[in-house]
Coordinates of C-alpha atoms in Angstrom, one line a residue:
M1 CA 26.2 16.2 21.3
Q2 CA 26.4 17.2 17.8
S3 CA 22.9 16.3 15.4
N4 CA 24.0 14.5 12.3
N5 CA 21.7 15.8 9.0
K6 CA 19.2 14.6 9.4
L7 CA 17.6 15.4 6.1
K8 CA 18.7 12.1 4.3
I9 CA 18.1 10.6 0.9
F10 CA 16.7 7.0 0.0
N11 CA 17.2 5.5 -3.5
D12 CA 14.5 3.4 -3.8
P13 CA 14.2 0.9 -6.3
I14 CA 10.6 1.7 -7.7
Y15 CA 10.4 5.7 -6.9
G16 CA 13.9 6.3 -7.4
F17 CA 15.0 9.3 -4.4
I18 CA 12.7 9.6 -1.1
T19 CA 13.3 12.2 1.3
I20 CA 12.8 12.2 5.3
P21 CA 10.6 15.6 5.3
N22 CA 12.5 16.6 8.8
S23 CA 14.1 15.3 11.7
I24 CA 11.5 13.4 13.8
I25 CA 10.6 11.2 11.2
F26 CA 14.3 10.7 10.8
D27 CA 14.5 9.8 14.7
L28 CA 11.6 7.5 14.1
I29 CA 13.0 5.6 11.2
E30 CA 16.4 5.8 13.5
H31 CA 14.7 3.8 16.6
K32 CA 15.4 0.5 16.7
Y33 CA 12.1 -0.7 16.4
F34 CA 11.8 0.7 12.8
Q35 CA 14.9 -1.1 12.0
R36 CA 14.6 -4.3 13.1
L37 CA 12.0 -3.8 9.5
R38 CA 14.5 -4.6 7.6
R39 CA 14.7 -8.4 9.3
I40 CA 10.9 -8.9 8.5
S41 CA 11.1 -10.0 5.1
Q42 CA 7.3 -8.2 3.3
M43 CA 6.3 -11.7 2.0
G44 CA 6.9 -14.0 3.9
L45 CA 8.0 -17.2 2.4
S46 CA 6.9 -15.9 -1.0
Y47 CA 10.2 -16.2 -2.0
L48 CA 10.0 -20.1 -2.1
V49 CA 7.8 -19.6 -5.0
Y50 CA 9.2 -16.2 -6.2
P51 CA 13.2 -15.9 -5.5
G52 CA 13.1 -12.1 -5.6
A53 CA 10.9 -11.9 -3.1
H54 CA 13.5 -11.1 -0.3
H55 CA 11.9 -7.5 0.2
T56 CA 10.9 -6.3 3.4
R57 CA 8.7 -3.8 5.7
F58 CA 11.7 -1.8 6.2
H59 CA 11.3 -0.7 2.4
H60 CA 7.4 -0.8 2.5
A61 CA 7.6 1.6 5.3
L62 CA 9.4 4.1 3.4
G63 CA 7.8 3.6 0.2
C64 CA 4.5 4.1 1.8
M65 CA 6.0 7.6 3.5
H66 CA 7.0 9.1 0.1
L67 CA 3.6 8.1 -1.9
M68 CA 1.9 9.7 1.8
Q69 CA 4.7 12.8 0.4
K70 CA 3.0 12.8 -2.8
A71 CA -0.5 12.7 -1.7
V72 CA -0.3 15.9 0.6
N73 CA 0.7 17.4 -2.0
V74 CA -1.5 16.7 -4.6
L75 CA -4.7 17.0 -1.9
R76 CA -3.4 20.4 -1.0
F77 CA -2.5 21.9 -5.0
K78 CA -6.4 21.1 -5.1
G79 CA -7.6 23.5 -1.9
V80 CA -7.5 20.5 1.2
E81 CA -6.4 22.6 3.9
I82 CA -3.9 20.1 5.6
S83 CA -2.0 21.9 8.6
K84 CA 1.7 21.3 9.4
D85 CA 1.1 19.2 12.3
E86 CA -1.2 16.4 10.6
E87 CA 0.8 16.4 7.7
N88 CA 3.6 14.9 10.2
A89 CA 1.5 13.0 11.8
L90 CA 0.3 11.6 8.5
Y91 CA 3.8 10.7 7.5
I92 CA 4.3 9.2 11.1
A93 CA 1.1 6.6 11.3
I94 CA 1.9 5.8 7.5
L95 CA 5.6 5.5 8.7
L96 CA 4.5 2.9 11.5
H97 CA 1.3 1.4 10.3
D98 CA 3.0 -2.3 10.0
I99 CA 5.3 -1.4 12.8
G100 CA 3.9 -4.3 15.0
H101 CA 4.7 -7.2 12.5
G102 CA 6.2 -10.3 13.1
P103 CA 8.3 -12.7 12.0
F104 CA 7.7 -13.6 8.1
S105 CA 4.6 -11.1 9.0
H106 CA 1.8 -13.0 9.2
A107 CA 2.5 -16.6 10.7
M108 CA 3.3 -15.1 14.2
E109 CA -0.6 -14.1 14.8
H110 CA -1.6 -17.5 14.6
S111 CA 1.0 -19.3 16.4
I112 CA 3.6 -18.0 19.4
V113 CA 1.0 -14.9 20.0
N114 CA -2.5 -15.9 20.6
G115 CA -4.9 -14.1 18.8
V116 CA -3.1 -10.1 18.5
S117 CA -3.3 -9.1 15.5
H118 CA 0.1 -7.0 14.1
E119 CA -2.2 -4.0 14.0
E120 CA -2.5 -4.2 17.8
I121 CA 1.4 -4.6 18.7
S122 CA 1.6 -1.8 16.2
L123 CA -0.4 0.9 18.0
L124 CA 1.4 -0.5 21.7
F125 CA 4.5 0.3 19.6
M126 CA 3.2 3.7 18.8
E127 CA 2.3 4.3 21.7
E128 CA 5.6 3.3 23.4
L129 CA 6.9 5.9 20.9
N130 CA 4.7 8.9 21.9
V131 CA 5.9 8.0 25.5
E132 CA 9.6 8.6 24.4
F133 CA 8.8 11.6 21.9
N134 CA 7.7 13.7 24.2
Q135 CA 3.9 12.7 22.9
T136 CA 4.8 14.0 19.4
L137 CA 3.0 10.8 18.0
T138 CA -0.3 11.8 19.6
L139 CA -2.1 13.1 16.6
A140 CA -1.0 10.3 14.9
I141 CA -2.1 7.4 16.8
S142 CA -5.3 9.1 17.0
I143 CA -5.1 9.1 12.7
F144 CA -4.8 5.2 13.0
K145 CA -7.0 4.2 15.4
R146 CA -9.6 6.1 13.1
E147 CA -10.8 8.4 15.7
Y148 CA -9.3 11.8 14.2
H149 CA -12.9 14.3 12.9
R150 CA -11.4 14.5 9.5
N151 CA -12.4 11.1 8.2
F152 CA -10.3 11.6 5.0
M153 CA -7.2 11.6 6.5
C154 CA -8.2 7.7 8.4
E155 CA -9.0 6.3 4.8
L156 CA -5.2 7.7 3.7
I157 CA -3.3 5.3 6.0
S158 CA -6.5 2.6 5.7
S159 CA -9.1 1.9 3.0
Q160 CA -9.5 0.1 -0.4
L161 CA -7.6 2.7 -2.1
D162 CA -5.3 4.0 0.6
I163 CA -1.6 4.6 0.8
D164 CA -0.6 1.2 2.0
R165 CA -1.8 -1.0 -0.8
S166 CA -0.8 1.7 -3.7
D167 CA 2.6 0.1 -1.8
Y168 CA 2.6 -3.3 -2.2
L169 CA 1.0 -3.2 -5.3
K170 CA 3.4 -2.3 -7.2
R171 CA 6.6 -2.9 -4.7
D172 CA 5.4 -7.1 -4.5
S173 CA 5.0 -7.0 -8.7
F174 CA 8.4 -5.6 -9.1
Y175 CA 10.0 -8.1 -6.4
T176 CA 7.8 -10.6 -7.2
G177 CA 8.3 -10.3 -10.8
V178 CA 4.3 -10.6 -11.6
S179 CA 3.7 -7.8 -13.8
E180 CA -0.1 -7.9 -13.6
G181 CA 0.1 -6.7 -10.1
N182 CA 2.6 -3.1 -11.2
I183 CA -0.4 -0.4 -11.3
N184 CA 0.3 3.6 -11.6
S185 CA 0.4 4.1 -7.9
E186 CA 1.2 7.9 -8.3
R187 CA -1.5 8.5 -11.1
L188 CA -3.6 7.3 -8.3
I189 CA -2.6 9.8 -6.6
T190 CA -2.7 12.4 -8.5
M191 CA -6.4 11.7 -9.2
L192 CA -7.4 12.1 -5.2
N193 CA -9.4 14.8 -4.1
V194 CA -12.2 15.1 -1.0
K195 CA -15.8 15.4 -0.9
D196 CA -17.6 15.5 2.4
D197 CA -14.7 14.7 4.1
N198 CA -14.4 11.2 2.0
L199 CA -11.8 10.4 -0.2
V200 CA -12.2 10.1 -3.8
I201 CA -10.6 9.4 -7.2
E202 CA -11.6 12.0 -10.1
H203 CA -13.2 10.5 -12.7
K204 CA -10.5 10.5 -15.1
G205 CA -8.6 8.3 -13.0
I206 CA -11.3 5.7 -12.9
Y207 CA -9.3 3.5 -15.8
S208 CA -6.4 3.5 -12.9
V209 CA -8.7 2.5 -10.3
E210 CA -10.2 -0.5 -12.1
K211 CA -6.5 -1.4 -13.6
F212 CA -5.6 -1.1 -9.3
L213 CA -8.4 -3.5 -8.7
V214 CA -7.7 -6.1 -11.4
A215 CA -4.2 -6.0 -10.3
R216 CA -4.9 -6.9 -6.5
R217 CA -7.2 -9.9 -7.5
L218 CA -4.3 -11.1 -10.1
M219 CA -1.7 -10.7 -7.3
Y220 CA -4.0 -12.4 -4.1
W221 CA -4.5 -15.5 -6.6
Q222 CA -0.7 -15.3 -8.7
V223 CA 1.3 -14.4 -5.2
Y224 CA -0.3 -13.7 -2.1
L225 CA -2.8 -17.3 -2.2
H226 CA -0.3 -18.9 -4.5
K227 CA -0.7 -22.4 -3.4
T228 CA 2.7 -23.1 -2.5
S229 CA 3.5 -19.3 -0.4
L230 CA 0.0 -21.8 1.4
V231 CA 1.5 -24.4 2.5
A232 CA 5.1 -22.9 3.4
E233 CA 3.2 -20.2 5.6
Q234 CA 1.0 -22.8 7.4
L235 CA 4.2 -24.9 8.1
I236 CA 6.2 -22.5 9.8
I237 CA 2.9 -21.5 11.8
R238 CA 3.0 -25.5 12.7
V239 CA 6.3 -25.6 13.5
L240 CA 6.2 -22.7 16.1
K241 CA 2.5 -24.5 17.4
R242 CA 5.0 -27.4 18.1
A243 CA 8.0 -25.8 19.5
K244 CA 5.7 -24.2 21.9
E245 CA 3.6 -27.1 22.8
L246 CA 7.0 -29.2 23.7
S247 CA 8.5 -26.3 25.7
R248 CA 4.8 -26.3 27.6
K249 CA 5.8 -29.6 28.7
G250 CA 9.5 -29.2 29.6
V251 CA 11.0 -29.7 26.4
N252 CA 13.9 -27.9 26.5
L253 CA 14.2 -26.3 22.6
Q254 CA 17.3 -24.4 21.6
A255 CA 16.1 -21.2 20.6
S256 CA 17.1 -16.9 21.2
K257 CA 15.9 -15.4 24.5
P258 CA 13.2 -13.0 23.5
L259 CA 12.4 -16.9 20.8
Q260 CA 11.9 -19.0 24.3
Y261 CA 9.7 -16.3 26.2
F262 CA 6.8 -16.5 24.0
L263 CA 7.3 -20.1 23.5
K264 CA 7.0 -21.4 27.4
R265 CA 4.3 -18.5 27.8
E266 CA 0.4 -18.2 26.4
I267 CA 0.5 -14.4 25.4
D268 CA -2.7 -12.8 24.5
I269 CA -3.6 -9.1 24.4
S270 CA -4.5 -9.1 28.1
T271 CA -1.1 -10.7 28.9
F272 CA 0.8 -8.4 26.0
D273 CA 3.0 -6.2 29.1
A274 CA 5.8 -3.9 28.5
K275 CA 7.8 -6.6 29.2
A276 CA 6.3 -8.7 26.3
L277 CA 6.8 -5.8 23.9
S278 CA 10.2 -5.3 24.7
L279 CA 11.1 -9.0 23.6
F280 CA 9.1 -9.2 20.8
A281 CA 10.6 -6.0 19.5
E282 CA 13.7 -8.1 19.7
L283 CA 12.2 -10.7 17.6
D284 CA 12.8 -11.2 13.7
D285 CA 13.0 -13.7 11.0
Y286 CA 16.5 -14.2 11.9
D287 CA 15.2 -16.2 15.5
I288 CA 13.1 -18.6 13.2
I289 CA 15.8 -19.6 10.9
S290 CA 18.6 -20.2 13.3
A291 CA 16.0 -22.3 15.7
M292 CA 14.5 -24.0 12.9
K293 CA 17.9 -25.2 12.2
E294 CA 18.4 -26.4 15.3
W295 CA 15.4 -28.2 15.5
Q296 CA 15.9 -29.8 12.3
N297 CA 18.0 -32.5 14.0
N298 CA 15.7 -32.8 17.0
D299 CA 14.4 -35.9 18.7
D300 CA 10.6 -34.4 18.1
F301 CA 9.4 -36.2 14.5
V302 CA 7.1 -33.9 13.9
L303 CA 9.5 -30.7 15.1
S304 CA 12.3 -32.0 12.9
N305 CA 10.5 -33.1 9.9
L306 CA 8.6 -29.7 9.7
C307 CA 11.7 -27.6 9.8
K308 CA 13.5 -29.9 7.8
M309 CA 10.1 -29.5 5.0
I310 CA 11.0 -25.4 5.2
L311 CA 14.3 -25.5 5.0
N312 CA 14.9 -27.6 1.6
R313 CA 12.0 -26.7 0.3
D314 CA 10.7 -30.4 0.7
L315 CA 7.1 -29.2 1.3
L316 CA 3.9 -31.0 2.0
K317 CA 1.4 -31.2 -1.1
V318 CA -1.5 -29.2 -1.6
K319 CA -4.6 -29.1 -3.8
L320 CA -6.9 -26.3 -4.3
K321 CA -10.6 -27.3 -5.1
K322 CA -14.0 -25.3 -6.3
N323 CA -15.5 -27.5 -3.1
E324 CA -14.9 -28.2 0.4
I325 CA -12.8 -30.6 1.2
S326 CA -14.9 -34.2 3.0
D327 CA -13.5 -35.3 6.0
K328 CA -13.5 -38.7 4.8
K329 CA -9.8 -37.2 2.4
I330 CA -8.7 -35.6 5.9
E331 CA -9.2 -39.8 7.5
F332 CA -8.0 -41.4 4.1
H333 CA -4.6 -39.1 4.3
L334 CA -4.6 -39.4 8.3
D335 CA -4.6 -43.0 8.4
R336 CA -1.9 -42.7 5.8
V337 CA 0.8 -41.4 7.5
K338 CA 0.0 -42.5 10.6
S339 CA 0.7 -46.3 9.4
L340 CA 3.7 -45.0 7.8
Y341 CA 5.4 -42.9 10.0
S342 CA 4.0 -44.4 13.4
L343 CA 2.4 -41.2 14.3
T344 CA -0.6 -40.3 17.0
T345 CA -3.7 -38.6 14.5
D346 CA -2.7 -35.5 17.4
E347 CA 0.9 -36.1 15.9
A348 CA -0.6 -36.7 12.5
K349 CA -2.6 -33.7 11.9
Y350 CA 0.6 -31.5 11.6
F351 CA 0.7 -33.8 7.9
V352 CA -2.8 -33.5 7.1
F353 CA -4.9 -30.6 7.0
K354 CA -7.6 -28.7 4.6
G355 CA -8.9 -25.1 5.0
K356 CA -10.0 -22.4 2.8
V357 CA -9.1 -19.1 1.1
T358 CA -11.3 -16.1 0.1
N359 CA -10.5 -13.4 -2.3
Q360 CA -12.4 -10.6 -2.7
A361 CA -10.7 -7.7 -4.8
Y362 CA -13.4 -5.0 -3.6
H363 CA -15.9 -4.7 -1.0
Q364 CA -18.5 -2.4 -2.1
K365 CA -20.2 -1.8 1.5
K366 CA -16.4 -1.5 3.4
H367 CA -15.0 2.3 2.8
N368 CA -15.8 2.8 -1.0
I369 CA -14.4 3.8 -3.1
S370 CA -16.2 6.7 -5.3
I371 CA -15.6 8.3 -8.3
L372 CA -16.0 12.2 -8.3
Y373 CA -17.7 13.8 -11.4
K374 CA -16.9 17.3 -12.7
T375 CA -21.1 18.3 -11.9
G376 CA -20.0 17.2 -7.9
K377 CA -21.7 14.7 -7.9
T378 CA -19.6 11.4 -6.9
E379 CA -20.6 7.5 -7.5
D380 CA -19.6 3.8 -6.3
I381 CA -16.5 2.8 -8.8
V382 CA -18.8 -0.5 -9.8
K383 CA -21.9 1.7 -11.1
A384 CA -19.4 4.2 -12.1
S385 CA -17.1 1.4 -14.7
D386 CA -18.5 0.6 -17.8
Q387 CA -15.9 -2.6 -16.9
L388 CA -18.4 -5.6 -16.3
N389 CA -16.3 -7.6 -14.5
L390 CA -16.0 -5.3 -11.7
K391 CA -19.1 -6.8 -10.4
A392 CA -17.3 -9.6 -10.4
L393 CA -14.8 -8.4 -8.6
S394 CA -16.8 -7.8 -5.3
K395 CA -17.8 -11.0 -4.8
P396 CA -15.8 -13.1 -2.4
V397 CA -13.7 -15.7 -3.9
T398 CA -13.4 -18.8 -1.7
K399 CA -11.0 -21.6 -2.9
Y400 CA -10.6 -24.7 -0.4
Y401 CA -7.2 -26.0 0.0
I402 CA -5.6 -30.1 1.6
C403 CA -2.1 -30.5 2.3
F404 CA -0.9 -33.5 3.0
P405 CA 2.8 -35.3 2.7
K406 CA 4.1 -37.1 -0.8
E407 CA 3.5 -40.4 -2.2
Q408 CA 7.1 -42.2 -0.5

């Protein structure tokens, strides 16, 4: 079979032209597991708030690979030794870091699979691909699992200043139109260096880091934890939970074969076998949307109404508070919903619930961001910065929410 030209170029709205560095990366991008990411939205249901937020995990993964190419060039230029194999492994690890995301990104982890994180599923996919690609992913997997002896490489994949964040903040800001998140990821990467096997930022890049942390905080409250996105994600989790509950009781719900498989079984990490993985690889946003279009006409009041709420963007009312929501408030709304729609308490709980969201823009104790001075000394960004608000950014902020149906 004649080999096609594998040095393709993608045109990206954020960075312009992205080149594929070698044929193994090309083959991984071509693989059906990776192509599935074209059908997984990067920001779940955030497009219900920001109509432009229809970009996918596929966009994001390619953007990350592009930034990793820049990072490797910058570090080599500064005298950090990175072998050809290590370079390739970094590209593979960052390209595949999100391959385990299910439909609507995070909603799956809390509904049709039981406490299995997307990172665990990404790892299962990578191990499967490693067999298919004659063990060429072994080093990438070692870096992804933070087992590789060169710590700074693991930090490029996952830390508080990793390549993942450098892409998604800039990309999500672009597609939502929320300019507060627009960070200068290329300047940040240009300021990278390595000291004592840890990633550091050179002192002249300090303001870029400050901007990055402030942007992260603003994007969380304005976009990722926006109350409408929050209630939409909670509703989709409840749609899948209700569908699973009915399926387990023997109700035959119309859905694609892969979705049926997960609805009828209790899948956790111990039962996530090769069959579950191959069926998970066939699941994407479209399975869920088409199922909801069927289920909105179902006889079950809970399932049909939850689906209609999402499809028609007629969501529950949501209130964000600084203090915890009292059980009394929940009881009040539960009683109202029960009498209004003749529901049992368990059914009403699908429409009345509370929860909390926490945002911490910077964790001082977790893979902290260090600033490198010309003298060779390093210092944590909070101490190095003359910005008073960085100290505030390293404190967790918790907000409490309550959701209930709008007044009829």
